[in-house]
Amino acid sequence: MGDSCIPTVDLSPCFREDDEDGLKKAKEIIGQACSEYGFFQVVNHGVPLGLMTRAIELSKTFFETLPIEEKLKCAPNSGAPLPAGYNRQPDQSPDKNEYLLMFPPGSNLNVYPQNPPHFREVLEQIFAYFTRLGVLIESILSQCLGLPSTFLKEFNGDRSWDFMAALHYFPATEAENNGITEHEDGNCITFVFQDEAGGLEVRKNGEWIPVIPTRGSLVVNVGDVIQVLSNNNFKSATHRVVRPKSKSRYSYAFFYNLHGDKWVEPLQQFTKDIGEAPKYRGFRYKEYQELRMRNKTHPPSTPEDVIRITHYAVNTS
């Protein structure tokens, strides 16, 4: 399967003031990974291992032991940009999972389960850690792109559209094993951690590479917004989930997002300032999100009809 792993980055130098060499090495690895295929793993990232373990345990309890009637008590409210609360993929969807989605703690869009006890508390704690990590990674990406360290933070200072999902993938059958179809994420940066079942795969150099679960590590991938802003200097990672046989898969995904009203187009630093043509036309972020949601609610009949960021691509030939 070619190169069998994605790079691992030690972020501990980012939390110290006296390790310039370590920080330089981390930036080099991240910059290269983002320019080639958009995926890397991080360790010593500041999210407590005990909290990650507890989050998986409580997620298993929620999805495995509660009857569907109990889960549906936290069904989504209308009016949210995404369905916060409990949901499962429509029967006609090729994706086979159920999930619990939340926006930032304090959002009036959130619908929390009453059980298991302490689930809400753990969800809110880990959300806060991911938000802080997002600010750090955002700063590193800015520097890797040759921008001021605060550039992306100033561009993307509204955190109200960030969201996180606890996911449960049903065991594969003899007939099919799709968990989530091949795709790229539409947001800025995504963090993922998965249980020992694994199943996450990354497309690298045209081949699918399984991301082997490593205790305490987080998988990081760049999303479509960063690809567009950088005018394709950084790549939005193509990935999928393959469900294992005879066992469920549990994971968390945190989406460091962009406010829906934000206008997205290639930055002049990567176009006008260097004489390069924009590779995308501009768009309002929420309009793109709505198109992506329609992929889920009304799955196209052929893969070619799925809306991706190429919808906004400019033919420069």
mmCIF file of N, CA, C and O in Angstrom, residues 31 34-36 38 141-142 144-147 151-152 155 188 222-236 264-272 274 276-280 309:
data_model
loop_
_atom_site.group_PDB
_atom_site.id
_atom_site.type_symbol
_atom_site.label_atom_id
_atom_site.label_comp_id
_atom_site.label_asym_id
_atom_site.label_seq_id
_atom_site.Cartn_x
_atom_site.Cartn_y
_atom_site.Cartn_z
ATOM 1 N N GLY A 31 4.173 21.592 7.429
ATOM 2 C CA GLY A 31 4.129 22.276 6.143
ATOM 3 C C GLY A 31 4.225 21.317 4.976
ATOM 4 O O GLY A 31 3.479 21.422 4.001
ATOM 5 N N CYS A 34 0.958 19.152 4.741
ATOM 6 C CA CYS A 34 -0.189 19.916 4.242
ATOM 7 C C CYS A 34 -0.062 20.234 2.762
ATOM 8 O O CYS A 34 -1.067 20.304 2.046
ATOM 9 N N SER A 35 1.156 20.419 2.290
ATOM 10 C CA SER A 35 1.347 20.732 0.874
ATOM 11 C C SER A 35 1.196 19.500 -0.010
ATOM 12 O O SER A 35 0.890 19.616 -1.192
ATOM 13 N N GLU A 36 1.388 18.303 0.574
ATOM 14 C CA GLU A 36 1.324 17.075 -0.218
ATOM 15 C C GLU A 36 -0.049 16.415 -0.186
ATOM 16 O O GLU A 36 -0.584 16.022 -1.218
ATOM 17 N N GLY A 38 -2.332 16.841 3.143
ATOM 18 C CA GLY A 38 -3.233 17.460 4.112
ATOM 19 C C GLY A 38 -3.493 16.714 5.399
ATOM 20 O O GLY A 38 -4.439 17.052 6.118
ATOM 21 N N LEU A 141 -0.171 26.802 10.868
ATOM 22 C CA LEU A 141 -0.484 26.794 9.439
ATOM 23 C C LEU A 141 -0.221 28.163 8.816
ATOM 24 O O LEU A 141 0.292 28.259 7.696
ATOM 25 N N SER A 142 -0.578 29.229 9.538
ATOM 26 C CA SER A 142 -0.305 30.575 9.042
ATOM 27 C C SER A 142 1.185 30.746 8.763
ATOM 28 O O SER A 142 1.590 31.230 7.697
ATOM 29 N N CYS A 144 3.462 28.381 8.327
ATOM 30 C CA CYS A 144 3.903 27.480 7.263
ATOM 31 C C CYS A 144 3.571 28.048 5.879
ATOM 32 O O CYS A 144 4.264 27.759 4.899
ATOM 33 N N LEU A 145 2.525 28.844 5.797
ATOM 34 C CA LEU A 145 2.140 29.476 4.536
ATOM 35 C C LEU A 145 2.873 30.792 4.289
ATOM 36 O O LEU A 145 2.631 31.463 3.282
ATOM 37 N N GLY A 146 3.754 31.167 5.224
ATOM 38 C CA GLY A 146 4.480 32.414 5.070
ATOM 39 C C GLY A 146 3.684 33.639 5.463
ATOM 40 O O GLY A 146 4.036 34.767 5.100
ATOM 41 N N LEU A 147 2.628 33.439 6.245
ATOM 42 C CA LEU A 147 1.780 34.526 6.711
ATOM 43 C C LEU A 147 2.122 34.852 8.164
ATOM 44 O O LEU A 147 2.726 34.036 8.861
ATOM 45 N N PHE A 151 -2.514 35.552 11.371
ATOM 46 C CA PHE A 151 -3.315 35.880 10.179
ATOM 47 C C PHE A 151 -4.637 35.121 10.149
ATOM 48 O O PHE A 151 -5.712 35.713 10.013
ATOM 49 N N LEU A 152 -4.582 33.787 10.240
ATOM 50 C CA LEU A 152 -5.810 32.996 10.138
ATOM 51 C C LEU A 152 -6.721 33.237 11.337
ATOM 52 O O LEU A 152 -7.950 33.207 11.200
ATOM 53 N N PHE A 155 -8.556 36.325 10.539
ATOM 54 C CA PHE A 155 -9.509 36.045 9.470
ATOM 55 C C PHE A 155 -10.709 35.268 9.995
ATOM 56 O O PHE A 155 -11.834 35.455 9.549
ATOM 57 N N CYS A 188 -12.052 24.299 8.116
ATOM 58 C CA CYS A 188 -10.650 24.740 8.129
ATOM 59 C C CYS A 188 -9.710 23.619 8.559
ATOM 60 O O CYS A 188 -8.814 23.220 7.816
ATOM 61 N N VAL A 222 -6.357 19.072 7.046
ATOM 62 C CA VAL A 222 -6.712 20.373 6.486
ATOM 63 C C VAL A 222 -8.007 20.214 5.688
ATOM 64 O O VAL A 222 -8.225 19.201 5.024
ATOM 65 N N GLY A 223 -8.873 21.227 5.756
ATOM 66 C CA GLY A 223 -10.137 21.204 5.038
ATOM 67 C C GLY A 223 -10.155 22.137 3.835
ATOM 68 O O GLY A 223 -9.177 22.821 3.528
ATOM 69 N N ASP A 224 -11.312 22.170 3.171
ATOM 70 C CA ASP A 224 -11.451 22.906 1.919
ATOM 71 C C ASP A 224 -11.170 24.394 2.054
ATOM 72 O O ASP A 224 -10.645 25.022 1.128
ATOM 73 N N VAL A 225 -11.549 24.992 3.194
ATOM 74 C CA VAL A 225 -11.356 26.433 3.354
ATOM 75 C C VAL A 225 -9.876 26.794 3.244
ATOM 76 O O VAL A 225 -9.499 27.759 2.558
ATOM 77 N N ILE A 226 -9.015 26.019 3.892
ATOM 78 C CA ILE A 226 -7.580 26.291 3.841
ATOM 79 C C ILE A 226 -7.044 26.070 2.431
ATOM 80 O O ILE A 226 -6.187 26.818 1.938
ATOM 81 N N GLN A 227 -7.550 25.048 1.752
ATOM 82 C CA GLN A 227 -7.111 24.801 0.373
ATOM 83 C C GLN A 227 -7.446 25.985 -0.519
ATOM 84 O O GLN A 227 -6.622 26.415 -1.332
ATOM 85 N N VAL A 228 -8.645 26.531 -0.369
ATOM 86 C CA VAL A 228 -9.051 27.669 -1.203
ATOM 87 C C VAL A 228 -8.254 28.920 -0.841
ATOM 88 O O VAL A 228 -7.721 29.606 -1.718
ATOM 89 N N LEU A 229 -8.161 29.240 0.453
ATOM 90 C CA LEU A 229 -7.431 30.433 0.873
ATOM 91 C C LEU A 229 -5.992 30.405 0.370
ATOM 92 O O LEU A 229 -5.432 31.433 -0.037
ATOM 93 N N SER A 230 -5.365 29.226 0.409
ATOM 94 C CA SER A 230 -3.968 29.089 0.000
ATOM 95 C C SER A 230 -3.815 28.887 -1.504
ATOM 96 O O SER A 230 -2.689 28.716 -1.985
ATOM 97 N N ASN A 231 -4.933 28.892 -2.223
ATOM 98 C CA ASN A 231 -4.924 28.698 -3.685
ATOM 99 C C ASN A 231 -4.213 27.403 -4.074
ATOM 100 O O ASN A 231 -3.399 27.346 -4.993
ATOM 101 N N ASN A 232 -4.550 26.359 -3.320
ATOM 102 C CA ASN A 232 -4.054 24.996 -3.550
ATOM 103 C C ASN A 232 -2.625 24.757 -3.068
ATOM 104 O O ASN A 232 -2.055 23.702 -3.327
ATOM 105 N N ASN A 233 -2.024 25.713 -2.342
ATOM 106 C CA ASN A 233 -0.714 25.445 -1.764
ATOM 107 C C ASN A 233 -0.812 24.380 -0.677
ATOM 108 O O ASN A 233 0.103 23.569 -0.510
ATOM 109 N N PHE A 234 -1.901 24.390 0.084
ATOM 110 C CA PHE A 234 -2.188 23.333 1.047
ATOM 111 C C PHE A 234 -3.375 22.537 0.531
ATOM 112 O O PHE A 234 -4.310 23.093 -0.042
ATOM 113 N N LYS A 235 -3.342 21.229 0.760
ATOM 114 C CA LYS A 235 -4.336 20.325 0.201
ATOM 115 C C LYS A 235 -5.377 19.921 1.233
ATOM 116 O O LYS A 235 -5.034 19.586 2.375
ATOM 117 N N SER A 236 -6.617 19.931 0.829
ATOM 118 C CA SER A 236 -7.692 19.393 1.655
ATOM 119 C C SER A 236 -7.635 17.873 1.568
ATOM 120 O O SER A 236 -7.658 17.304 0.470
ATOM 121 N N VAL A 264 -15.247 33.408 1.223
ATOM 122 C CA VAL A 264 -14.045 32.594 1.050
ATOM 123 C C VAL A 264 -13.573 32.698 -0.389
ATOM 124 O O VAL A 264 -14.346 32.452 -1.328
ATOM 125 N N GLU A 265 -12.304 33.066 -0.563
ATOM 126 C CA GLU A 265 -11.690 33.113 -1.884
ATOM 127 C C GLU A 265 -10.175 33.054 -1.700
ATOM 128 O O GLU A 265 -9.673 33.299 -0.593
ATOM 129 N N PRO A 266 -9.440 32.704 -2.743
ATOM 130 C CA PRO A 266 -7.982 32.665 -2.604
ATOM 131 C C PRO A 266 -7.432 34.014 -2.146
ATOM 132 O O PRO A 266 -7.836 35.067 -2.655
ATOM 133 N N LEU A 267 -6.516 33.967 -1.182
ATOM 134 C CA LEU A 267 -5.921 35.190 -0.667
ATOM 135 C C LEU A 267 -5.012 35.833 -1.708
ATOM 136 O O LEU A 267 -4.376 35.140 -2.507
ATOM 137 N N GLN A 268 -4.936 37.154 -1.670
ATOM 138 C CA GLN A 268 -4.115 37.854 -2.658
ATOM 139 C C GLN A 268 -2.632 37.512 -2.515
ATOM 140 O O GLN A 268 -1.870 37.610 -3.476
ATOM 141 N N GLN A 269 -2.238 37.081 -1.302
ATOM 142 C CA GLN A 269 -0.839 36.679 -1.110
ATOM 143 C C GLN A 269 -0.445 35.506 -2.001
ATOM 144 O O GLN A 269 0.739 35.302 -2.292
ATOM 145 N N PHE A 270 -1.440 34.698 -2.430
ATOM 146 C CA PHE A 270 -1.165 33.532 -3.257
ATOM 147 C C PHE A 270 -1.688 33.699 -4.683
ATOM 148 O O PHE A 270 -1.656 32.756 -5.468
ATOM 149 N N THR A 271 -2.165 34.892 -4.997
ATOM 150 C CA THR A 271 -2.686 35.158 -6.347
ATOM 151 C C THR A 271 -2.082 36.458 -6.883
ATOM 152 O O THR A 271 -1.007 36.457 -7.460
ATOM 153 N N LYS A 272 -2.756 37.556 -6.644
ATOM 154 C CA LYS A 272 -2.358 38.858 -7.202
ATOM 155 C C LYS A 272 -0.920 39.229 -6.855
ATOM 156 O O LYS A 272 -0.157 39.685 -7.723
ATOM 157 N N ILE A 274 1.674 37.513 -6.320
ATOM 158 C CA ILE A 274 2.744 36.725 -6.943
ATOM 159 C C ILE A 274 2.440 36.401 -8.410
ATOM 160 O O ILE A 274 3.111 35.565 -9.019
ATOM 161 N N GLU A 276 -0.202 34.924 -9.722
ATOM 162 C CA GLU A 276 -0.894 33.656 -9.952
ATOM 163 C C GLU A 276 -2.392 33.894 -10.109
ATOM 164 O O GLU A 276 -2.979 34.714 -9.401
ATOM 165 N N ALA A 277 -3.003 33.159 -11.007
ATOM 166 C CA ALA A 277 -4.449 33.267 -11.188
ATOM 167 C C ALA A 277 -5.174 32.527 -10.072
ATOM 168 O O ALA A 277 -4.710 31.469 -9.622
ATOM 169 N N PRO A 278 -6.311 33.060 -9.577
ATOM 170 C CA PRO A 278 -7.092 32.324 -8.570
ATOM 171 C C PRO A 278 -7.604 31.003 -9.146
ATOM 172 O O PRO A 278 -8.084 30.959 -10.278
ATOM 173 N N LYS A 279 -7.497 29.961 -8.366
ATOM 174 C CA LYS A 279 -7.966 28.649 -8.814
ATOM 175 C C LYS A 279 -9.408 28.382 -8.404
ATOM 176 O O LYS A 279 -9.972 27.340 -8.750
ATOM 177 N N TYR A 280 -10.005 29.338 -7.628
ATOM 178 C CA TYR A 280 -11.398 29.198 -7.207
ATOM 179 C C TYR A 280 -12.089 30.549 -7.302
ATOM 180 O O TYR A 280 -11.467 31.596 -7.086
ATOM 181 N N ILE A 309 -15.435 20.842 -3.317
ATOM 182 C CA ILE A 309 -14.896 22.182 -3.493
ATOM 183 C C ILE A 309 -14.589 22.469 -4.966
ATOM 184 O O ILE A 309 -14.521 23.637 -5.386
#
